[in-house]
Tab-separated table of C-alpha atoms and ligand atoms in Angstrom:
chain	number	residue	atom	x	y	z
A	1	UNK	CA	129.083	-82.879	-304.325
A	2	UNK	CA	127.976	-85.706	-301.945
A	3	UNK	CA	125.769	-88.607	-303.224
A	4	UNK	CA	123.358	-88.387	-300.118
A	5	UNK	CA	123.055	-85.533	-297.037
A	6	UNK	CA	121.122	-87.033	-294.317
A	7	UNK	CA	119.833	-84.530	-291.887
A	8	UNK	CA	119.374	-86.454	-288.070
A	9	UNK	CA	121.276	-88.910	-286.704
A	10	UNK	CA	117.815	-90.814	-285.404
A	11	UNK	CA	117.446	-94.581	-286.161
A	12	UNK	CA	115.731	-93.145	-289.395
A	13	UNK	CA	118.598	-91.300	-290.569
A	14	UNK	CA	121.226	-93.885	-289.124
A	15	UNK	CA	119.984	-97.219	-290.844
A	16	UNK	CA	119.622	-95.375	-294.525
A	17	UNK	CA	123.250	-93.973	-294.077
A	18	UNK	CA	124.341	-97.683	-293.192
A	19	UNK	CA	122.456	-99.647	-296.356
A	20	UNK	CA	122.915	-96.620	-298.557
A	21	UNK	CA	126.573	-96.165	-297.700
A	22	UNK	CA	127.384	-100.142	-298.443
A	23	UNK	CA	126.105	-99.769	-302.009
A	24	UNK	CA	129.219	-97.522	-301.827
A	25	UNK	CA	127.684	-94.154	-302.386
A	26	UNK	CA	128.973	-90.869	-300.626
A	27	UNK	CA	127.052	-90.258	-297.532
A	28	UNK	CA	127.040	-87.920	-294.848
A	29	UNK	CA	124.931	-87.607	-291.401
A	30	UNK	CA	124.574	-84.402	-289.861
A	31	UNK	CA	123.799	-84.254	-286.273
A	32	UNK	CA	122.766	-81.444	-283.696
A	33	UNK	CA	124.023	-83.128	-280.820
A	34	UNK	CA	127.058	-84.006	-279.345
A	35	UNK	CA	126.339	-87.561	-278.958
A	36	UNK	CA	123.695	-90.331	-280.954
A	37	UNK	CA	120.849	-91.504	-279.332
A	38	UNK	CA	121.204	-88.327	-276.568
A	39	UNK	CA	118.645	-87.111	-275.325
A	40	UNK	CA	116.138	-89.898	-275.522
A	41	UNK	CA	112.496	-89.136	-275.571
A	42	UNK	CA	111.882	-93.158	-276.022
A	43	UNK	CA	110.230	-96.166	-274.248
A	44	UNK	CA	112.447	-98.881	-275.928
A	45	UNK	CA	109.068	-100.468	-276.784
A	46	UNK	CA	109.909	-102.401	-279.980
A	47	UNK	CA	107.851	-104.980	-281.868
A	48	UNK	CA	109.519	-107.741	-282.896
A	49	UNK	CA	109.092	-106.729	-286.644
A	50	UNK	CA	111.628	-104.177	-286.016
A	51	UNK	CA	114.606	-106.786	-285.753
A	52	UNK	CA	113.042	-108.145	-289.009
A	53	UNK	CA	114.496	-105.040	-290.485
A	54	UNK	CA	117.612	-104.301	-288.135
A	55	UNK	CA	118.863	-107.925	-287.812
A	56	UNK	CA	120.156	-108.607	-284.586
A	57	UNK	CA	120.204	-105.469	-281.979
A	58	UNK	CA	121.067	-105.447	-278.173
A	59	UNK	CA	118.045	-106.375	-276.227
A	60	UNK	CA	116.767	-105.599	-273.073
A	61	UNK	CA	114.381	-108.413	-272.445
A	62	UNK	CA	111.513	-109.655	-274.013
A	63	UNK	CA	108.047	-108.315	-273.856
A	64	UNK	CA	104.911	-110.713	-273.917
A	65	UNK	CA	102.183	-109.634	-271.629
A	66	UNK	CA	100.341	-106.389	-271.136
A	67	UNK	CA	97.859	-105.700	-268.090
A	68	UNK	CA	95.484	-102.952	-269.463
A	69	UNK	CA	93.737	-101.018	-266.621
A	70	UNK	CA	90.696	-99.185	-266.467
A	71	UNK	CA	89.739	-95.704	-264.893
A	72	UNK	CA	87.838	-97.875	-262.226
A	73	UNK	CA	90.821	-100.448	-261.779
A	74	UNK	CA	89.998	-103.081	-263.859
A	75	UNK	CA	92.062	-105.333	-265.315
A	76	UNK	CA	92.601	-106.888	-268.277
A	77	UNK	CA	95.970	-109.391	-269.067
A	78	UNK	CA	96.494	-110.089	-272.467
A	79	UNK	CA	99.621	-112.284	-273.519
A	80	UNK	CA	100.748	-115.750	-272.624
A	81	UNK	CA	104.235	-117.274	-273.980
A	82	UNK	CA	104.488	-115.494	-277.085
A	83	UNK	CA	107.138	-112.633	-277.558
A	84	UNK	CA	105.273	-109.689	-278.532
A	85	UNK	CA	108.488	-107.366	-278.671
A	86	UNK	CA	111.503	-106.697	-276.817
A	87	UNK	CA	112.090	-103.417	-274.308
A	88	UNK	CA	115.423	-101.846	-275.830
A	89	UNK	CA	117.800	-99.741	-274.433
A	90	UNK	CA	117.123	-96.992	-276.881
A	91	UNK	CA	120.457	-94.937	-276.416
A	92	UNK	CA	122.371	-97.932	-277.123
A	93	UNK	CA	119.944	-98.842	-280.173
A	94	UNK	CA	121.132	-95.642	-282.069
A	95	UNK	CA	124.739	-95.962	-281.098
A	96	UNK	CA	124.485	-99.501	-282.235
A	97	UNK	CA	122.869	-98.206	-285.567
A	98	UNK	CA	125.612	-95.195	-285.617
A	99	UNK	CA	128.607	-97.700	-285.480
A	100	UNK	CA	126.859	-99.777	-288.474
A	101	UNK	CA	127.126	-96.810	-290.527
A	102	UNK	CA	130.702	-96.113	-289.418
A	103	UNK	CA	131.544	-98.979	-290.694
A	104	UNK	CA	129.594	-99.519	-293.994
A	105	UNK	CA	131.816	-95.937	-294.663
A	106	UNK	CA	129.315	-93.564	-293.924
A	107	UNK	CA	130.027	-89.948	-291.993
A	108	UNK	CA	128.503	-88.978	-289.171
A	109	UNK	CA	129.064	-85.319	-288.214
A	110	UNK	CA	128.196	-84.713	-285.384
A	111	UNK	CA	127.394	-81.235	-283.256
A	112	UNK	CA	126.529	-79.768	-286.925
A	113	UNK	CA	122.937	-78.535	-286.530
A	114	UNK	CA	121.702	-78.109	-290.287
A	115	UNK	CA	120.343	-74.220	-290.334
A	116	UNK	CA	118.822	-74.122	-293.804
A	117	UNK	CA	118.402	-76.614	-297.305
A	118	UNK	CA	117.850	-74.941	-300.532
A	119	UNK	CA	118.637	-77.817	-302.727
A	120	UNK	CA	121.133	-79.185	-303.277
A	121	UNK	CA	122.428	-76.887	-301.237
A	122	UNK	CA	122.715	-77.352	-296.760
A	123	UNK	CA	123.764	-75.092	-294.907
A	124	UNK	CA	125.199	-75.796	-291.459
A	125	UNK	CA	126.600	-74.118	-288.436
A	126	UNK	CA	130.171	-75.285	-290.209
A	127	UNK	CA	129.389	-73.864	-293.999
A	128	UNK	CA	127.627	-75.015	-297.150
A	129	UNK	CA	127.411	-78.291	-298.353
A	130	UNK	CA	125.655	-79.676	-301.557
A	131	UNK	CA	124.464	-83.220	-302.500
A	132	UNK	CA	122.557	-84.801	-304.851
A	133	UNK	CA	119.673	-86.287	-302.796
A	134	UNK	CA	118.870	-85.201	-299.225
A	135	UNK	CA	116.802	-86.918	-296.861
A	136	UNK	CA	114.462	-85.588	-293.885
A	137	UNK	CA	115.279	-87.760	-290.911
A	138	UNK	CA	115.253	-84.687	-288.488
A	139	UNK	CA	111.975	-85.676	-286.126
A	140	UNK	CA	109.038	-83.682	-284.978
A	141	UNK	CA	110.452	-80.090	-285.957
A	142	UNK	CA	112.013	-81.009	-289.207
A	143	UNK	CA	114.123	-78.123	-291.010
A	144	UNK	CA	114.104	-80.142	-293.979
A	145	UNK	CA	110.117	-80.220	-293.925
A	146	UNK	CA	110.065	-76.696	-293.380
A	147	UNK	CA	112.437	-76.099	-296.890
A	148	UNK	CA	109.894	-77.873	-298.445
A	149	UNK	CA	106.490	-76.049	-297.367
A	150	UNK	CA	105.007	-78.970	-295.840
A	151	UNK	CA	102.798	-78.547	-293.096
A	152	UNK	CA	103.677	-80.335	-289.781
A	153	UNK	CA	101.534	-82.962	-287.931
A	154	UNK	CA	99.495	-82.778	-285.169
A	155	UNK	CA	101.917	-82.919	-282.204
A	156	UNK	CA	100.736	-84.097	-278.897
A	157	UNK	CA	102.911	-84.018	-275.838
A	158	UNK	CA	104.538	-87.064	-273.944
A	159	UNK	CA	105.994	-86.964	-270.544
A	160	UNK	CA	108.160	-89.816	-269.207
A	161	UNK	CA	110.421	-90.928	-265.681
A	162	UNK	CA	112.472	-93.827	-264.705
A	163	UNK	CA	111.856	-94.689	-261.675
A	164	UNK	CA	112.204	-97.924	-258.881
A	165	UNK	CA	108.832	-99.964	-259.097
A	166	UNK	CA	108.071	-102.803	-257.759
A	167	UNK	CA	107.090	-104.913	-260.595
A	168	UNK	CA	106.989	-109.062	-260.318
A	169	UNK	CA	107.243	-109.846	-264.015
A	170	UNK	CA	109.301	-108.135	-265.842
A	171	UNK	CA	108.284	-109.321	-268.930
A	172	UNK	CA	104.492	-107.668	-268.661
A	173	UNK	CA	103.934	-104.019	-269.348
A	174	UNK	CA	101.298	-101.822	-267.846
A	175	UNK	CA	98.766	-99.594	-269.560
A	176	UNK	CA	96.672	-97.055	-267.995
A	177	UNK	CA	93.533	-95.907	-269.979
A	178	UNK	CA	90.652	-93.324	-268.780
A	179	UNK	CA	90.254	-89.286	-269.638
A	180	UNK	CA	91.433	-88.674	-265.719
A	181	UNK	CA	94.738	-90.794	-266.767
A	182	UNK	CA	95.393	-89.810	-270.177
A	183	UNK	CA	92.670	-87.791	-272.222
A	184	UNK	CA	92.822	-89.172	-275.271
A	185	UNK	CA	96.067	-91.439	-274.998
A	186	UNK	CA	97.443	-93.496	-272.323
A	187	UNK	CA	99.441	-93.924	-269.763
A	188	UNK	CA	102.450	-97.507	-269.568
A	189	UNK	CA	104.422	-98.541	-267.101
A	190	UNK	CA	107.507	-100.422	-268.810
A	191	UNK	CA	109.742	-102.406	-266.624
A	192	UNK	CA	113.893	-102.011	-268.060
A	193	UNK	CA	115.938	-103.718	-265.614
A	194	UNK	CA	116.902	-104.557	-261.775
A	195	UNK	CA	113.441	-103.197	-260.671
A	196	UNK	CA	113.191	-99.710	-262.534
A	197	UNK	CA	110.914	-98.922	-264.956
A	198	UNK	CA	109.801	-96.028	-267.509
A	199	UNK	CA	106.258	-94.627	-266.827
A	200	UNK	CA	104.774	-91.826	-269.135
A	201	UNK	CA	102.085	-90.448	-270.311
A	202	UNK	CA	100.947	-88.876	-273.475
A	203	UNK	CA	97.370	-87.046	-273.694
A	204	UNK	CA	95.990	-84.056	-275.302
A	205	UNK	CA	96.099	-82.476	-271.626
A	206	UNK	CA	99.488	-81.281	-269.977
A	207	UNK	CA	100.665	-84.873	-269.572
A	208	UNK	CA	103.206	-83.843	-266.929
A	209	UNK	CA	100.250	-82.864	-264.813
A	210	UNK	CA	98.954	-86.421	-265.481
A	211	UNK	CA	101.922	-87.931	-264.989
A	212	UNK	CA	102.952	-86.234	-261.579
A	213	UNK	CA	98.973	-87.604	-260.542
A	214	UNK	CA	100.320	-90.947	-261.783
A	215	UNK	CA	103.310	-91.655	-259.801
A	216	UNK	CA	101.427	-89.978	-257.036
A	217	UNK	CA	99.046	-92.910	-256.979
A	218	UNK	CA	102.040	-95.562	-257.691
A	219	UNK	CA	103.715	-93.995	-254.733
A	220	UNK	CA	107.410	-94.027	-256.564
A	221	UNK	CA	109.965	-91.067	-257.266
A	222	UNK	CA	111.338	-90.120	-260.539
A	223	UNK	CA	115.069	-90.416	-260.827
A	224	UNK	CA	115.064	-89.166	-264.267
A	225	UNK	CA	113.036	-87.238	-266.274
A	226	UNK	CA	112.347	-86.549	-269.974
A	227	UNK	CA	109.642	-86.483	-272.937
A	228	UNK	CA	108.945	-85.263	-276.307
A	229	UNK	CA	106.281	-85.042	-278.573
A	230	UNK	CA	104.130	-87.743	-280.964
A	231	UNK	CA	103.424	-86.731	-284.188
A	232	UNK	CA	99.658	-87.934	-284.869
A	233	UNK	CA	98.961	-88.056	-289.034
A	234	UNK	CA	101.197	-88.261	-291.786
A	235	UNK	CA	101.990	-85.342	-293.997
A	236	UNK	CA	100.480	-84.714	-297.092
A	237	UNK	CA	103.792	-84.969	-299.477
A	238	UNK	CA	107.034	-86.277	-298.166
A	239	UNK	CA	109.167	-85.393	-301.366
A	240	UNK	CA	110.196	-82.869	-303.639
A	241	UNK	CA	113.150	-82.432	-306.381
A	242	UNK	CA	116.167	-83.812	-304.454
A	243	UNK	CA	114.313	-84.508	-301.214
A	244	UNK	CA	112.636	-87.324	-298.911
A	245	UNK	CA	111.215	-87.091	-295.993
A	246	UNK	CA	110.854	-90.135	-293.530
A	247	UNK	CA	110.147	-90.994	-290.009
A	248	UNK	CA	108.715	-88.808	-287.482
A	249	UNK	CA	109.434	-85.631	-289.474
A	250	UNK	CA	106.797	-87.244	-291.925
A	251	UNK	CA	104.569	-88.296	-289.477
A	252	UNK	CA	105.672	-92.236	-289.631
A	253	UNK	CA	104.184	-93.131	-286.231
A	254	UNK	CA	101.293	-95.173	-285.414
A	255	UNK	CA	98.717	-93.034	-283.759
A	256	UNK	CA	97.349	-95.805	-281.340
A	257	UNK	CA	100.505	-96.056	-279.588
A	258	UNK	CA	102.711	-93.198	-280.720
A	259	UNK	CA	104.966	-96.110	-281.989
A	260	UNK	CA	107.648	-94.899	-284.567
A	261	UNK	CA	110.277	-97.267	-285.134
A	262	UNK	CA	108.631	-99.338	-286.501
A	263	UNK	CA	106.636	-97.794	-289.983
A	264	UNK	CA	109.469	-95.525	-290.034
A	265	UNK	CA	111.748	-98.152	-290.815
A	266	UNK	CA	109.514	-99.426	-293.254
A	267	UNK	CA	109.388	-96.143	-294.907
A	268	UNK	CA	112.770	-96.015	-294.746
A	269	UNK	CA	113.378	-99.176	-297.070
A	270	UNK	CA	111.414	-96.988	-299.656
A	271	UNK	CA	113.203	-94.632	-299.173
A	272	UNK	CA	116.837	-96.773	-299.905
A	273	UNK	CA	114.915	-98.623	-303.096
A	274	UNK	CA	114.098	-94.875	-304.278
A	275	UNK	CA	117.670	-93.546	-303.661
A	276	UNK	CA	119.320	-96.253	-305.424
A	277	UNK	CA	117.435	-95.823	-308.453
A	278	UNK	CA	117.707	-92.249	-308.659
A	279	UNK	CA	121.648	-92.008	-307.631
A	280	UNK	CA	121.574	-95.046	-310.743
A	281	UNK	CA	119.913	-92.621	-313.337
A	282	UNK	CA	121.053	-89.287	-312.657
A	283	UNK	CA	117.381	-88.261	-312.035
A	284	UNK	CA	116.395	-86.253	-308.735
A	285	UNK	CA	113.616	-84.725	-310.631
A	286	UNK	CA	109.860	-85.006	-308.637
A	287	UNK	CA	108.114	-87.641	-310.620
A	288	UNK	CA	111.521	-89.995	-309.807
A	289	UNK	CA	110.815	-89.627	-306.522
A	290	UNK	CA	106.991	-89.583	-306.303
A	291	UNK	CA	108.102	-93.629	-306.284
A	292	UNK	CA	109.080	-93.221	-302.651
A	293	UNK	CA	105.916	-91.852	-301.723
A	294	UNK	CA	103.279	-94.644	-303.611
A	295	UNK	CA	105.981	-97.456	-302.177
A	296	UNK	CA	105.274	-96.288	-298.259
A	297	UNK	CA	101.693	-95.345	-299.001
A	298	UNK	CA	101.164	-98.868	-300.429
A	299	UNK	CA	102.745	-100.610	-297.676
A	300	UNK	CA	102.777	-99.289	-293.958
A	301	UNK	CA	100.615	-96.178	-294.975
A	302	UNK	CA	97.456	-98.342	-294.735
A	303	UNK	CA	98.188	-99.223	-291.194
A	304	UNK	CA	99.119	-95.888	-290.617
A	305	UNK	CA	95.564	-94.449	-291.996
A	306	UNK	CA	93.963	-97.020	-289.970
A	307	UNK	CA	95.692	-96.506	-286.475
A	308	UNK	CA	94.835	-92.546	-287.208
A	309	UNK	CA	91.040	-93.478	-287.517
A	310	UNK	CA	91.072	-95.852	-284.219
A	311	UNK	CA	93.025	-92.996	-282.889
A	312	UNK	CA	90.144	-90.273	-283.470
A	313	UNK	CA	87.578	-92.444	-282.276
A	314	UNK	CA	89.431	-93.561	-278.839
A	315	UNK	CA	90.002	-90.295	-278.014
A	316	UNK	CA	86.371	-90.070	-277.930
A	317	UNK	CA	85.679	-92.739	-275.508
A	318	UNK	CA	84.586	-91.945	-272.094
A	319	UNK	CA	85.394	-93.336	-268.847
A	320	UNK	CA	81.909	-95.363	-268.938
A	321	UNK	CA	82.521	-96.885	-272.177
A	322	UNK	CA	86.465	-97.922	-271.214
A	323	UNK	CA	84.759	-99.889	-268.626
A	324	UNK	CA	82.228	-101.534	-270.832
A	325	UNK	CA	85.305	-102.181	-273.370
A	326	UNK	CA	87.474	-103.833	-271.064
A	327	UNK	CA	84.730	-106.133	-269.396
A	328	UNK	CA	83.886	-107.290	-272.862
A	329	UNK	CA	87.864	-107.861	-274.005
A	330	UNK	CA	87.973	-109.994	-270.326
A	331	UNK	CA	85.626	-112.372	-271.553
A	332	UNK	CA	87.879	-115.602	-272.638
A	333	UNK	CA	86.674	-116.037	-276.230
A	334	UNK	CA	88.227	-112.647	-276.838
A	335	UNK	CA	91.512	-113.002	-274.905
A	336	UNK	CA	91.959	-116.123	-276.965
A	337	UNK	CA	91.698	-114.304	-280.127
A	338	UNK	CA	93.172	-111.415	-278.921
A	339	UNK	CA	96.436	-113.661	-277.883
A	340	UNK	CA	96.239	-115.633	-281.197
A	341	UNK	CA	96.485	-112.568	-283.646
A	342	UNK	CA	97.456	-109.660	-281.418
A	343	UNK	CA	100.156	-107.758	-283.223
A	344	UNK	CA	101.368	-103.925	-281.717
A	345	UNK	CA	102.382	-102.926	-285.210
A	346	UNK	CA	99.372	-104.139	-287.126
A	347	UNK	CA	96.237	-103.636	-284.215
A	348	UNK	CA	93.787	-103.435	-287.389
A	349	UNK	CA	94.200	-107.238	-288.025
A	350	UNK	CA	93.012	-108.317	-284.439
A	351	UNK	CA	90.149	-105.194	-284.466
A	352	UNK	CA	88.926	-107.213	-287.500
A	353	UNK	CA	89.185	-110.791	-285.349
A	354	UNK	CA	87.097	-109.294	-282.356
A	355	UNK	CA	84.043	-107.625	-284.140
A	356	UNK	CA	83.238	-110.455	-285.899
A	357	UNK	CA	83.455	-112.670	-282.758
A	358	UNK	CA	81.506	-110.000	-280.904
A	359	UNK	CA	79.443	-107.694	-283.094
A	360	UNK	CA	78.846	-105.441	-280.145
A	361	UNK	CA	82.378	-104.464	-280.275
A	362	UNK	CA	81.206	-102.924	-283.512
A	363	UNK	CA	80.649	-99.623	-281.983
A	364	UNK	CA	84.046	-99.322	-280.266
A	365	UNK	CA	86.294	-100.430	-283.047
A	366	UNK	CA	83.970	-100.715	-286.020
A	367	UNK	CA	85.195	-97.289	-287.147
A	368	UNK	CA	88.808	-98.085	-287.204
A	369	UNK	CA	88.201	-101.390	-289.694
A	370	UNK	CA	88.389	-101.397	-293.686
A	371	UNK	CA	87.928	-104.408	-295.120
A	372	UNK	CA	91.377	-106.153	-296.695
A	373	UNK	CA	94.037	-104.943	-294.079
B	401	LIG	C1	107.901	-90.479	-274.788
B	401	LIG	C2	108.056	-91.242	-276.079
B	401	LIG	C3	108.113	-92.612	-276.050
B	401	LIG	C4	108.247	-93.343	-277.247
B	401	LIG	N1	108.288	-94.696	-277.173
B	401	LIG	C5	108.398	-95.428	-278.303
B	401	LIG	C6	108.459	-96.841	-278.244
B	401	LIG	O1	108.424	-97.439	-277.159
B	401	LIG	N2	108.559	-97.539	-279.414
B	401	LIG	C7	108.624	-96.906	-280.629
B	401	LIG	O2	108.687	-97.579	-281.672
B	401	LIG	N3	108.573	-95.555	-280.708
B	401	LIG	C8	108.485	-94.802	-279.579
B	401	LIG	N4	108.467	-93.429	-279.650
B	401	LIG	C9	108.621	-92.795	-280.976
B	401	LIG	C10	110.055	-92.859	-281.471
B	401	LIG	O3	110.928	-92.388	-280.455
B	401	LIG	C11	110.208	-92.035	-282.748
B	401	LIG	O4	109.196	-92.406	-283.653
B	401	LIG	C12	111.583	-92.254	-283.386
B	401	LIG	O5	112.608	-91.801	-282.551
B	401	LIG	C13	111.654	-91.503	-284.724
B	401	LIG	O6	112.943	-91.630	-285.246
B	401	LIG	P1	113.485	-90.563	-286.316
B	401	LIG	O7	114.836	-91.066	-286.731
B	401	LIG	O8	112.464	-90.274	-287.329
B	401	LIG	O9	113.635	-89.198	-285.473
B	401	LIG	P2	114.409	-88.890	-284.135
B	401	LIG	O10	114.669	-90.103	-283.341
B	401	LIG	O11	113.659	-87.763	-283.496
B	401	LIG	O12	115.816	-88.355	-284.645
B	401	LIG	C14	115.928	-87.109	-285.297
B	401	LIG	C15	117.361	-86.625	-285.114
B	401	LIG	O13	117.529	-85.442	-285.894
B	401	LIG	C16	118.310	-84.510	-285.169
B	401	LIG	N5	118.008	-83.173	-285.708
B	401	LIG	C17	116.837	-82.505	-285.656
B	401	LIG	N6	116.939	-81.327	-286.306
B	401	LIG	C18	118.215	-81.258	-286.781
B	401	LIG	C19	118.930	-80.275	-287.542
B	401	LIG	N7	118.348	-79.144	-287.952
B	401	LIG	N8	120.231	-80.510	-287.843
B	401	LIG	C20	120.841	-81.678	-287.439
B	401	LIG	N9	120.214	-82.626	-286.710
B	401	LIG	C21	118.916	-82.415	-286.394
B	401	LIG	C22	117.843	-84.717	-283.729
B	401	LIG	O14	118.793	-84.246	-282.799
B	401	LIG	C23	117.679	-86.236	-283.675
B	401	LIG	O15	118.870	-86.881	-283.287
B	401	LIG	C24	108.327	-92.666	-278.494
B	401	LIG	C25	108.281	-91.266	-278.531
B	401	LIG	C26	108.141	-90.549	-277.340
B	401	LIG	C27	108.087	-89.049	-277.388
């Protein structure tokens, strides 16, 4: 019998096998693939928050300005000096996280796609293994979700190159906006290094077709391709006996930038403080872990219910009111503000900053407010 079974070796699954393994309990990863952090459907878009939780991680370089453009081509540059986040190599991010938990003593197996839980029980291409908790870090199609009758999120589709741009600061990232660009998303341009970048697009249209009419316009040729999905609203119960569920398998993603990393490593201290106490006591039972699910709720699950109610009402925007938005975020008052309190992981906070600066921005972003977050 194992102490922990962690289906996925994502960053999710990865940094929980690291802290839970140092506490010295048994833990094992299984993984699909061959290799960690293969295929990668990421930017490498990271808020600096994230390294609050990681501690040091290799670095691309840092990321302080944005230059938001409108369907009609205007622009608006937010960002000075500040470092926002950092743009993050994200195959070497995992591996990074993989040889942590190597060496805090957990397993990884890898090439060991999990085929079915029935707890304690997993079954995997190899056999049958059993453990005493198991956690759900196996993204957007989770099998563990799936064992435990939990509906799946809203998934909406993301399509992403790297390709040569010329770009002149490497530090500022582009964002397209607009229903011809991205319905109901956007569209980013994020440089990596010696003059290539990764451009995407996620919308609720085929976002390759978007994104071919993207690079189109930018005149540059993909020399890789790749993608994956965005899950858009958290599930309704990410445990049961034995079980947690974290990351994008429980919908742990910010739905205003399809940001993951982030409030799924929050989650994912919940779900270590849970784990501990239960592996402590014996007790796998459903009201000892109904503690993980009040302990993410109460902390990033706010931000997460506001970014899905900003989310529902950008997608509503149109093409005449982008413009309107952007003229009024140009004005200087609002840069100002928005450079002073801008944060990618907690967009709420700022929201809050700008209406009451600007009532009139009370009909764009209104909506997504609730007083004390
Ligand atoms: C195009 C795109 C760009 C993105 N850009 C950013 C960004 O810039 N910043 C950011 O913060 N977030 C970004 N995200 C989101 C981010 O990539 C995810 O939120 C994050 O990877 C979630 O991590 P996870 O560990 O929960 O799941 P994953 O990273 O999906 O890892 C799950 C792992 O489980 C494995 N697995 C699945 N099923 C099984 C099984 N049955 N048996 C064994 N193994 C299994 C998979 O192979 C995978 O390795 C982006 C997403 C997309 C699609």
């Amino acid at each position: 019998m194992l102490d922990v079974a962690v289906v996925g070796a994502g960053p999710m699954g990865l940094f929980i096998a690291s802290e839970l393994a140092k506490e010295g309990y048994e833990v094992v990863v299984f993984e699909e693939h061959s290799d960690i952090g293969n295929p990668s459907h990421c930017s490498g878009l990271f808020s600096t928050h994230i390294f609050e939780i990681t501690g040091e991680m290799p670095k691309l370089h840092a990321a302080k300005r944005a230059e938001i453009i409108s369907p009609l081509g205007k622009v608006l540059k937010i960002g000075d000096k500040r470092i926002h986040g950092y743009v993050v190599d994200r195959v070497e991010f995992d591996r990074e996280m993989g040889r942590r938990a190597i060496k805090n003593g957990s397993e990884i197996h890898l090439k060991e796609r999990v085929r079915k839980i029935n707890y304690p029980s997993i079954m995997t291409r190899r056999g049958e293994y059993r453990a005493r908790l198991i956690i759900g870090a196996d993204g957007i199609n989770s099998i563990v979700r799936k064992s435990m009758g939990v509906k799946s999120p809203k998934i909406i589709g993301a399509a992403q190159v790297i390709a040569k741009v010329d770009y002149e600061d490497e530090e500022s990232v582009k964002i397209f906006v607009g229903n011809k660009v991205a319905p109901g998303f956007f569209a980013w341009s994020i440089p990596l290094f010696s003059g290539f970048s990764k451009i995407g697009v996620a919308s609720y249209g085929n976002s390759w077709f978007y994104l071919r009419a993207l690079l189109r316009k930018m005149k540059v040729n993909p020399i890789s391709i790749g993608g994956g999905g965005i899950p858009i609203g958290m599930v309704e119960r990410t445990y049961s006996r034995g079980i947690m569920l974290v990351g994008d398998a429980a919908g742990h993603v910010k739905a205003t930038s399809g940001g993951g990393v982030y409030p799924g490593l929050r989650a994912s201290l919940c779900v270590i403080k849970t784990a501990e106490r239960a592996l402590n006591d014996g007790d796998f039972s459903e009201s000892a872990l109904r503690d993980y699910e009040n302990c993410w709720r109460n902390d990033i699950g706010k931000e997460l219910s506001n970014a899905a109610r900003i989310h529902n009402f950008y997608k509503k925007i149109t093409d005449d009111e982008f413009e309107k938005l952007i003229e009024e975020l140009n004005k200087e008052d609002m840069r100002k503000i928005i450079n002073e309190y801008g944060d990618i992981d907690y967009p709420s906070r700022v929201a809050w900053k700008l209406v009451k600066k600007n009532p009139r921005l009370f009909k764009y972003l209104g909506i997504a407010l609730r007083k004390g977050t």
